């Protein structure tokens, strides 16, 4: 693995130039997806703008941005959908965008998502470049861009914002910027419940660094960065900051609802969402095999879960850095083992970009022409699927 000091770090001259191919490729894929969505929507007499900004979760986010928390919908079956299920950072940014510009809250959310998706692409490149080199970093970004549900990266949803914060926090951890890593993890925890995965990655790296500096290896010459003055204090501060965002919001919800520390779980239960170890998802998948047409969908689900599992195991075998494995494992487990919203699982897996590292490394080893052809073909298919998906069931 190349020495980290030889890589251009963000903030240093040449960093943007080094990441430029990845960012330009990402922008091209996203532009293709948006063009496909616009054409498909126009053919169906629908508004692509509405699909991106004013449906599903984006409506809840913009409502919180406009009027604060307190809105809920009571369904005939007794379920209560409360806006407290949605973490506050994206609505805060939407409110800020609407306050300093003529944009509506929904349009401000779209702008935040578009900018955050570029920040996420840069962060993903930085992580990939650090682990496997520049070429693999570019391939990692492009693979993340061409995922079948990649259109969500361009919606007024929180996935792009969260992925940007997570990617840069992981990069900061890997480069010993503990306070930066903890601060970004805190912000990620204010964005989505799975922000705890970022905090866990910071903690795992911090504990590992402590063990390295206190273990037998330290007596034989630990890395200079591990023994730098104040390193332990900065590491401890980063670890302290990391979980505060998610924990703070969850505790605030519990105080607001009067249900204590577990109030947020009750809010999620009102949405029929929880963690059951994947039992409900397994039943849902098994039910697909009761008839022939749906059996194809069931087989696709099984293959998809198997692929995710294989990619994670491959990452473990290739000894990917511990923070990446911890982060990815938690994101994947929470996505696959949630008890509701089965159609959302591909979207919930979007932040688990380190899963793609083994594929990115393989693609980076291929000839440029072959890699470009593969990515281009998948990009076209992804753009068409995204347009079809958003004009149909979409991401609930």
mmCIF file of N, CA, C and O in Angstrom, residues 259-338:
data_model
loop_
_atom_site.group_PDB
_atom_site.id
_atom_site.type_symbol
_atom_site.label_atom_id
_atom_site.label_comp_id
_atom_site.label_asym_id
_atom_site.label_seq_id
_atom_site.Cartn_x
_atom_site.Cartn_y
_atom_site.Cartn_z
ATOM 1 N N UNK A 259 -41.113 10.114 26.610
ATOM 2 C CA UNK A 259 -40.909 8.669 26.712
ATOM 3 C C UNK A 259 -39.479 8.297 27.083
ATOM 4 O O UNK A 259 -39.110 7.119 27.020
ATOM 5 N N UNK A 260 -38.676 9.287 27.451
ATOM 6 C CA UNK A 260 -37.336 8.981 27.906
ATOM 7 C C UNK A 260 -36.400 8.580 26.794
ATOM 8 O O UNK A 260 -36.650 8.840 25.606
ATOM 9 N N UNK A 261 -35.308 7.889 27.138
ATOM 10 C CA UNK A 261 -34.263 7.564 26.161
ATOM 11 C C UNK A 261 -34.744 6.733 24.977
ATOM 12 O O UNK A 261 -34.097 6.729 23.933
ATOM 13 N N UNK A 262 -35.862 6.014 25.163
ATOM 14 C CA UNK A 262 -36.338 5.138 24.091
ATOM 15 C C UNK A 262 -37.478 5.761 23.290
ATOM 16 O O UNK A 262 -38.153 5.077 22.525
ATOM 17 N N UNK A 263 -37.679 7.058 23.459
ATOM 18 C CA UNK A 263 -38.763 7.720 22.750
ATOM 19 C C UNK A 263 -38.605 7.656 21.245
ATOM 20 O O UNK A 263 -39.596 7.506 20.516
ATOM 21 N N UNK A 264 -37.358 7.747 20.763
ATOM 22 C CA UNK A 264 -37.158 7.707 19.317
ATOM 23 C C UNK A 264 -37.553 6.342 18.754
ATOM 24 O O UNK A 264 -38.077 6.264 17.639
ATOM 25 N N UNK A 265 -37.307 5.273 19.499
ATOM 26 C CA UNK A 265 -37.709 3.943 19.041
ATOM 27 C C UNK A 265 -39.232 3.857 18.912
ATOM 28 O O UNK A 265 -39.746 3.211 17.998
ATOM 29 N N UNK A 266 -39.941 4.526 19.814
ATOM 30 C CA UNK A 266 -41.402 4.546 19.717
ATOM 31 C C UNK A 266 -41.855 5.312 18.478
ATOM 32 O O UNK A 266 -42.831 4.940 17.815
ATOM 33 N N UNK A 267 -41.147 6.403 18.171
ATOM 34 C CA UNK A 267 -41.460 7.156 16.951
ATOM 35 C C UNK A 267 -41.263 6.278 15.726
ATOM 36 O O UNK A 267 -42.113 6.235 14.823
ATOM 37 N N UNK A 268 -40.159 5.545 15.681
ATOM 38 C CA UNK A 268 -39.902 4.653 14.553
ATOM 39 C C UNK A 268 -40.946 3.535 14.498
ATOM 40 O O UNK A 268 -41.342 3.109 13.408
ATOM 41 N N UNK A 269 -41.374 3.065 15.637
ATOM 42 C CA UNK A 269 -42.393 2.010 15.658
ATOM 43 C C UNK A 269 -43.692 2.494 15.028
ATOM 44 O O UNK A 269 -44.426 1.709 14.420
ATOM 45 N N UNK A 270 -43.963 3.799 15.164
ATOM 46 C CA UNK A 270 -45.157 4.353 14.525
ATOM 47 C C UNK A 270 -45.086 4.286 13.017
ATOM 48 O O UNK A 270 -46.123 4.289 12.344
ATOM 49 N N UNK A 271 -43.875 4.196 12.488
ATOM 50 C CA UNK A 271 -43.668 4.040 11.049
ATOM 51 C C UNK A 271 -43.533 2.561 10.656
ATOM 52 O O UNK A 271 -43.183 2.251 9.515
ATOM 53 N N UNK A 272 -43.770 1.671 11.621
ATOM 54 C CA UNK A 272 -43.574 0.226 11.418
ATOM 55 C C UNK A 272 -42.127 -0.081 11.041
ATOM 56 O O UNK A 272 -41.852 -0.945 10.209
ATOM 57 N N UNK A 273 -41.225 0.654 11.671
ATOM 58 C CA UNK A 273 -39.818 0.455 11.386
ATOM 59 C C UNK A 273 -39.091 0.145 12.689
ATOM 60 O O UNK A 273 -39.336 0.766 13.715
ATOM 61 N N UNK A 274 -38.216 -0.830 12.643
ATOM 62 C CA UNK A 274 -37.459 -1.224 13.823
ATOM 63 C C UNK A 274 -36.357 -2.177 13.412
ATOM 64 O O UNK A 274 -36.058 -2.344 12.230
ATOM 65 N N UNK A 275 -35.755 -2.823 14.383
ATOM 66 C CA UNK A 275 -34.649 -3.748 14.128
ATOM 67 C C UNK A 275 -35.038 -5.112 14.672
ATOM 68 O O UNK A 275 -35.234 -5.275 15.874
ATOM 69 N N UNK A 276 -35.174 -6.082 13.765
ATOM 70 C CA UNK A 276 -35.563 -7.426 14.200
ATOM 71 C C UNK A 276 -34.571 -8.493 13.737
ATOM 72 O O UNK A 276 -34.894 -9.675 13.689
ATOM 73 N N UNK A 277 -33.357 -8.059 13.389
ATOM 74 C CA UNK A 277 -32.351 -9.004 12.948
ATOM 75 C C UNK A 277 -32.544 -9.527 11.542
ATOM 76 O O UNK A 277 -31.864 -10.469 11.126
ATOM 77 N N UNK A 278 -33.483 -8.931 10.792
ATOM 78 C CA UNK A 278 -33.716 -9.344 9.410
ATOM 79 C C UNK A 278 -34.827 -10.364 9.249
ATOM 80 O O UNK A 278 -35.084 -10.831 8.134
ATOM 81 N N UNK A 279 -35.542 -10.688 10.344
ATOM 82 C CA UNK A 279 -36.582 -11.706 10.274
ATOM 83 C C UNK A 279 -37.718 -11.288 9.339
ATOM 84 O O UNK A 279 -38.167 -12.071 8.498
ATOM 85 N N UNK A 280 -38.190 -10.055 9.474
ATOM 86 C CA UNK A 280 -39.292 -9.593 8.622
ATOM 87 C C UNK A 280 -38.866 -9.560 7.155
ATOM 88 O O UNK A 280 -39.644 -9.914 6.263
ATOM 89 N N UNK A 281 -37.641 -9.143 6.896
ATOM 90 C CA UNK A 281 -37.146 -9.108 5.526
ATOM 91 C C UNK A 281 -37.036 -10.518 4.953
ATOM 92 O O UNK A 281 -37.333 -10.748 3.779
ATOM 93 N N UNK A 282 -36.617 -11.469 5.784
ATOM 94 C CA UNK A 282 -36.531 -12.860 5.337
ATOM 95 C C UNK A 282 -37.918 -13.399 4.985
ATOM 96 O O UNK A 282 -38.083 -14.087 3.971
ATOM 97 N N UNK A 283 -38.913 -13.083 5.810
ATOM 98 C CA UNK A 283 -40.290 -13.513 5.516
ATOM 99 C C UNK A 283 -40.793 -12.867 4.237
ATOM 100 O O UNK A 283 -41.430 -13.514 3.402
ATOM 101 N N UNK A 284 -40.510 -11.580 4.085
ATOM 102 C CA UNK A 284 -40.918 -10.855 2.887
ATOM 103 C C UNK A 284 -40.323 -11.500 1.642
ATOM 104 O O UNK A 284 -41.008 -11.683 0.618
ATOM 105 N N UNK A 285 -39.039 -11.855 1.723
ATOM 106 C CA UNK A 285 -38.369 -12.484 0.587
ATOM 107 C C UNK A 285 -38.947 -13.863 0.312
ATOM 108 O O UNK A 285 -39.191 -14.234 -0.846
ATOM 109 N N UNK A 286 -39.190 -14.642 1.365
ATOM 110 C CA UNK A 286 -39.723 -15.997 1.199
ATOM 111 C C UNK A 286 -41.104 -15.974 0.545
ATOM 112 O O UNK A 286 -41.434 -16.843 -0.273
ATOM 113 N N UNK A 287 -41.905 -14.960 0.882
ATOM 114 C CA UNK A 287 -43.245 -14.860 0.313
ATOM 115 C C UNK A 287 -43.210 -14.613 -1.195
ATOM 116 O O UNK A 287 -44.188 -14.895 -1.898
ATOM 117 N N UNK A 288 -42.099 -14.081 -1.685
ATOM 118 C CA UNK A 288 -41.980 -13.825 -3.120
ATOM 119 C C UNK A 288 -41.962 -15.124 -3.931
ATOM 120 O O UNK A 288 -42.284 -15.107 -5.126
ATOM 121 N N UNK A 289 -41.616 -16.229 -3.294
ATOM 122 C CA UNK A 289 -41.481 -17.487 -4.013
ATOM 123 C C UNK A 289 -42.796 -18.281 -4.066
ATOM 124 O O UNK A 289 -42.800 -19.438 -4.460
ATOM 125 N N UNK A 290 -43.897 -17.643 -3.697
ATOM 126 C CA UNK A 290 -45.187 -18.336 -3.723
ATOM 127 C C UNK A 290 -45.829 -18.344 -5.101
ATOM 128 O O UNK A 290 -46.782 -19.085 -5.331
ATOM 129 N N UNK A 291 -45.334 -17.520 -6.016
ATOM 130 C CA UNK A 291 -45.856 -17.510 -7.381
ATOM 131 C C UNK A 291 -44.711 -17.221 -8.339
ATOM 132 O O UNK A 291 -43.686 -16.663 -7.945
ATOM 133 N N UNK A 292 -44.933 -17.588 -9.615
ATOM 134 C CA UNK A 292 -43.814 -17.501 -10.563
ATOM 135 C C UNK A 292 -43.333 -16.077 -10.827
ATOM 136 O O UNK A 292 -42.124 -15.823 -10.707
ATOM 137 N N UNK A 293 -44.205 -15.128 -11.153
ATOM 138 C CA UNK A 293 -43.646 -13.801 -11.476
ATOM 139 C C UNK A 293 -42.878 -13.194 -10.301
ATOM 140 O O UNK A 293 -41.789 -12.656 -10.476
ATOM 141 N N UNK A 294 -43.455 -13.294 -9.094
ATOM 142 C CA UNK A 294 -42.786 -12.693 -7.948
ATOM 143 C C UNK A 294 -41.561 -13.492 -7.527
ATOM 144 O O UNK A 294 -40.673 -12.957 -6.841
ATOM 145 N N UNK A 295 -41.488 -14.769 -7.929
ATOM 146 C CA UNK A 295 -40.321 -15.579 -7.582
ATOM 147 C C UNK A 295 -39.055 -15.003 -8.215
ATOM 148 O O UNK A 295 -37.959 -15.125 -7.645
ATOM 149 N N UNK A 296 -39.183 -14.378 -9.368
ATOM 150 C CA UNK A 296 -38.022 -13.739 -9.986
ATOM 151 C C UNK A 296 -37.504 -12.595 -9.118
ATOM 152 O O UNK A 296 -36.295 -12.424 -8.948
ATOM 153 N N UNK A 297 -38.446 -11.823 -8.564
ATOM 154 C CA UNK A 297 -38.045 -10.748 -7.656
ATOM 155 C C UNK A 297 -37.403 -11.321 -6.400
ATOM 156 O O UNK A 297 -36.410 -10.780 -5.892
ATOM 157 N N UNK A 298 -37.964 -12.423 -5.900
ATOM 158 C CA UNK A 298 -37.386 -13.073 -4.728
ATOM 159 C C UNK A 298 -35.972 -13.552 -4.992
ATOM 160 O O UNK A 298 -35.073 -13.378 -4.152
ATOM 161 N N UNK A 299 -35.756 -14.133 -6.158
ATOM 162 C CA UNK A 299 -34.409 -14.589 -6.513
ATOM 163 C C UNK A 299 -33.446 -13.405 -6.609
ATOM 164 O O UNK A 299 -32.289 -13.492 -6.189
ATOM 165 N N UNK A 300 -33.949 -12.294 -7.150
ATOM 166 C CA UNK A 300 -33.116 -11.099 -7.232
ATOM 167 C C UNK A 300 -32.728 -10.590 -5.850
ATOM 168 O O UNK A 300 -31.579 -10.168 -5.642
ATOM 169 N N UNK A 301 -33.676 -10.636 -4.910
ATOM 170 C CA UNK A 301 -33.369 -10.204 -3.547
ATOM 171 C C UNK A 301 -32.305 -11.088 -2.909
ATOM 172 O O UNK A 301 -31.367 -10.605 -2.267
ATOM 173 N N UNK A 302 -32.465 -12.399 -3.094
ATOM 174 C CA UNK A 302 -31.494 -13.333 -2.522
ATOM 175 C C UNK A 302 -30.107 -13.091 -3.110
ATOM 176 O O UNK A 302 -29.099 -13.044 -2.388
ATOM 177 N N UNK A 303 -30.044 -12.925 -4.430
ATOM 178 C CA UNK A 303 -28.766 -12.678 -5.075
ATOM 179 C C UNK A 303 -28.163 -11.346 -4.621
ATOM 180 O O UNK A 303 -26.943 -11.239 -4.421
ATOM 181 N N UNK A 304 -29.024 -10.338 -4.452
ATOM 182 C CA UNK A 304 -28.532 -9.031 -4.007
ATOM 183 C C UNK A 304 -27.934 -9.094 -2.613
ATOM 184 O O UNK A 304 -26.851 -8.550 -2.366
ATOM 185 N N UNK A 305 -28.628 -9.754 -1.704
ATOM 186 C CA UNK A 305 -28.114 -9.886 -0.332
ATOM 187 C C UNK A 305 -26.829 -10.710 -0.335
ATOM 188 O O UNK A 305 -25.864 -10.390 0.382
ATOM 189 N N UNK A 306 -26.808 -11.768 -1.152
ATOM 190 C CA UNK A 306 -25.595 -12.595 -1.238
ATOM 191 C C UNK A 306 -24.417 -11.784 -1.764
ATOM 192 O O UNK A 306 -23.278 -11.927 -1.285
ATOM 193 N N UNK A 307 -24.671 -10.919 -2.751
ATOM 194 C CA UNK A 307 -23.609 -10.077 -3.297
ATOM 195 C C UNK A 307 -23.074 -9.120 -2.243
ATOM 196 O O UNK A 307 -21.850 -8.949 -2.103
ATOM 197 N N UNK A 308 -23.981 -8.505 -1.492
ATOM 198 C CA UNK A 308 -23.553 -7.593 -0.431
ATOM 199 C C UNK A 308 -22.695 -8.336 0.593
ATOM 200 O O UNK A 308 -21.640 -7.858 1.020
ATOM 201 N N UNK A 309 -23.155 -9.531 0.988
ATOM 202 C CA UNK A 309 -22.388 -10.319 1.941
ATOM 203 C C UNK A 309 -21.022 -10.709 1.404
ATOM 204 O O UNK A 309 -20.011 -10.648 2.117
ATOM 205 N N UNK A 310 -20.983 -11.093 0.128
ATOM 206 C CA UNK A 310 -19.707 -11.482 -0.495
ATOM 207 C C UNK A 310 -18.746 -10.309 -0.547
ATOM 208 O O UNK A 310 -17.545 -10.470 -0.268
ATOM 209 N N UNK A 311 -19.257 -9.124 -0.888
ATOM 210 C CA UNK A 311 -18.395 -7.949 -0.957
ATOM 211 C C UNK A 311 -17.823 -7.613 0.419
ATOM 212 O O UNK A 311 -16.642 -7.255 0.542
ATOM 213 N N UNK A 312 -18.642 -7.749 1.451
ATOM 214 C CA UNK A 312 -18.146 -7.430 2.786
ATOM 215 C C UNK A 312 -17.079 -8.438 3.228
ATOM 216 O O UNK A 312 -16.021 -8.065 3.752
ATOM 217 N N UNK A 313 -17.367 -9.716 3.002
ATOM 218 C CA UNK A 313 -16.397 -10.754 3.376
ATOM 219 C C UNK A 313 -15.095 -10.569 2.595
ATOM 220 O O UNK A 313 -13.997 -10.748 3.134
ATOM 221 N N UNK A 314 -15.216 -10.197 1.328
ATOM 222 C CA UNK A 314 -14.018 -9.951 0.524
ATOM 223 C C UNK A 314 -13.205 -8.806 1.118
ATOM 224 O O UNK A 314 -11.968 -8.865 1.175
ATOM 225 N N UNK A 315 -13.892 -7.764 1.566
ATOM 226 C CA UNK A 315 -13.190 -6.654 2.201
ATOM 227 C C UNK A 315 -12.465 -7.090 3.466
ATOM 228 O O UNK A 315 -11.347 -6.651 3.743
ATOM 229 N N UNK A 316 -13.106 -7.958 4.241
ATOM 230 C CA UNK A 316 -12.469 -8.476 5.458
ATOM 231 C C UNK A 316 -11.231 -9.285 5.093
ATOM 232 O O UNK A 316 -10.154 -9.134 5.698
ATOM 233 N N UNK A 317 -11.365 -10.157 4.105
ATOM 234 C CA UNK A 317 -10.234 -10.999 3.700
ATOM 235 C C UNK A 317 -9.078 -10.173 3.167
ATOM 236 O O UNK A 317 -7.904 -10.552 3.325
ATOM 237 N N UNK A 318 -9.397 -9.068 2.519
ATOM 238 C CA UNK A 318 -8.333 -8.216 1.981
ATOM 239 C C UNK A 318 -7.821 -7.219 3.008
ATOM 240 O O UNK A 318 -7.034 -6.337 2.698
ATOM 241 N N UNK A 319 -8.314 -7.357 4.224
ATOM 242 C CA UNK A 319 -7.850 -6.542 5.342
ATOM 243 C C UNK A 319 -8.006 -5.055 5.072
ATOM 244 O O UNK A 319 -7.056 -4.270 5.235
ATOM 245 N N UNK A 320 -9.202 -4.676 4.671
ATOM 246 C CA UNK A 320 -9.491 -3.255 4.561
ATOM 247 C C UNK A 320 -9.318 -2.613 5.936
ATOM 248 O O UNK A 320 -9.455 -3.288 6.964
ATOM 249 N N UNK A 321 -9.027 -1.334 5.999
ATOM 250 C CA UNK A 321 -8.830 -0.670 7.295
ATOM 251 C C UNK A 321 -10.011 -0.878 8.237
ATOM 252 O O UNK A 321 -11.173 -0.869 7.812
ATOM 253 N N UNK A 322 -9.706 -1.059 9.506
ATOM 254 C CA UNK A 322 -10.724 -1.349 10.508
ATOM 255 C C UNK A 322 -11.878 -0.339 10.518
ATOM 256 O O UNK A 322 -13.051 -0.752 10.574
ATOM 257 N N UNK A 323 -11.635 0.983 10.473
ATOM 258 C CA UNK A 323 -12.768 1.922 10.486
ATOM 259 C C UNK A 323 -13.741 1.688 9.337
ATOM 260 O O UNK A 323 -14.962 1.808 9.515
ATOM 261 N N UNK A 324 -13.223 1.346 8.139
ATOM 262 C CA UNK A 324 -14.095 1.101 6.994
ATOM 263 C C UNK A 324 -14.946 -0.146 7.225
ATOM 264 O O UNK A 324 -16.142 -0.176 6.899
ATOM 265 N N UNK A 325 -14.344 -1.186 7.786
ATOM 266 C CA UNK A 325 -15.088 -2.421 8.037
ATOM 267 C C UNK A 325 -16.155 -2.215 9.101
ATOM 268 O O UNK A 325 -17.290 -2.722 8.968
ATOM 269 N N UNK A 326 -15.822 -1.496 10.161
ATOM 270 C CA UNK A 326 -16.807 -1.241 11.223
ATOM 271 C C UNK A 326 -17.960 -0.409 10.680
ATOM 272 O O UNK A 326 -19.139 -0.748 10.873
ATOM 273 N N UNK A 327 -17.633 0.679 10.013
ATOM 274 C CA UNK A 327 -18.671 1.550 9.442
ATOM 275 C C UNK A 327 -19.566 0.792 8.476
ATOM 276 O O UNK A 327 -20.803 0.818 8.589
ATOM 277 N N UNK A 328 -18.966 0.083 7.533
ATOM 278 C CA UNK A 328 -19.738 -0.617 6.510
ATOM 279 C C UNK A 328 -20.573 -1.736 7.120
ATOM 280 O O UNK A 328 -21.726 -1.949 6.730
ATOM 281 N N UNK A 329 -20.013 -2.453 8.071
ATOM 282 C CA UNK A 329 -20.751 -3.539 8.699
ATOM 283 C C UNK A 329 -22.001 -3.049 9.398
ATOM 284 O O UNK A 329 -23.078 -3.659 9.282
ATOM 285 N N UNK A 330 -21.895 -1.924 10.109
ATOM 286 C CA UNK A 330 -23.061 -1.399 10.833
ATOM 287 C C UNK A 330 -24.097 -0.849 9.864
ATOM 288 O O UNK A 330 -25.301 -1.098 10.007
ATOM 289 N N UNK A 331 -23.660 -0.094 8.859
ATOM 290 C CA UNK A 331 -24.605 0.438 7.870
ATOM 291 C C UNK A 331 -25.348 -0.699 7.181
ATOM 292 O O UNK A 331 -26.581 -0.664 7.010
ATOM 293 N N UNK A 332 -24.618 -1.733 6.792
ATOM 294 C CA UNK A 332 -25.228 -2.867 6.094
ATOM 295 C C UNK A 332 -26.192 -3.618 6.993
ATOM 296 O O UNK A 332 -27.309 -3.974 6.579
ATOM 297 N N UNK A 333 -25.782 -3.862 8.234
ATOM 298 C CA UNK A 333 -26.649 -4.588 9.165
ATOM 299 C C UNK A 333 -27.936 -3.823 9.434
ATOM 300 O O UNK A 333 -29.029 -4.408 9.438
ATOM 301 N N UNK A 334 -27.830 -2.515 9.655
ATOM 302 C CA UNK A 334 -29.031 -1.725 9.925
ATOM 303 C C UNK A 334 -29.947 -1.669 8.704
ATOM 304 O O UNK A 334 -31.177 -1.660 8.834
ATOM 305 N N UNK A 335 -29.370 -1.632 7.512
ATOM 306 C CA UNK A 335 -30.184 -1.576 6.300
ATOM 307 C C UNK A 335 -30.916 -2.889 6.059
ATOM 308 O O UNK A 335 -32.119 -2.904 5.760
ATOM 309 N N UNK A 336 -30.213 -4.003 6.203
ATOM 310 C CA UNK A 336 -30.806 -5.298 5.871
ATOM 311 C C UNK A 336 -31.653 -5.875 6.993
ATOM 312 O O UNK A 336 -32.538 -6.699 6.734
ATOM 313 N N UNK A 337 -31.397 -5.453 8.202
ATOM 314 C CA UNK A 337 -32.082 -6.066 9.348
ATOM 315 C C UNK A 337 -33.195 -5.204 9.907
ATOM 316 O O UNK A 337 -33.757 -5.517 10.961
ATOM 317 N N UNK A 338 -33.522 -4.098 9.238
ATOM 318 C CA UNK A 338 -34.671 -3.301 9.650
ATOM 319 C C UNK A 338 -35.949 -4.048 9.318
ATOM 320 O O UNK A 338 -36.015 -4.800 8.341
#
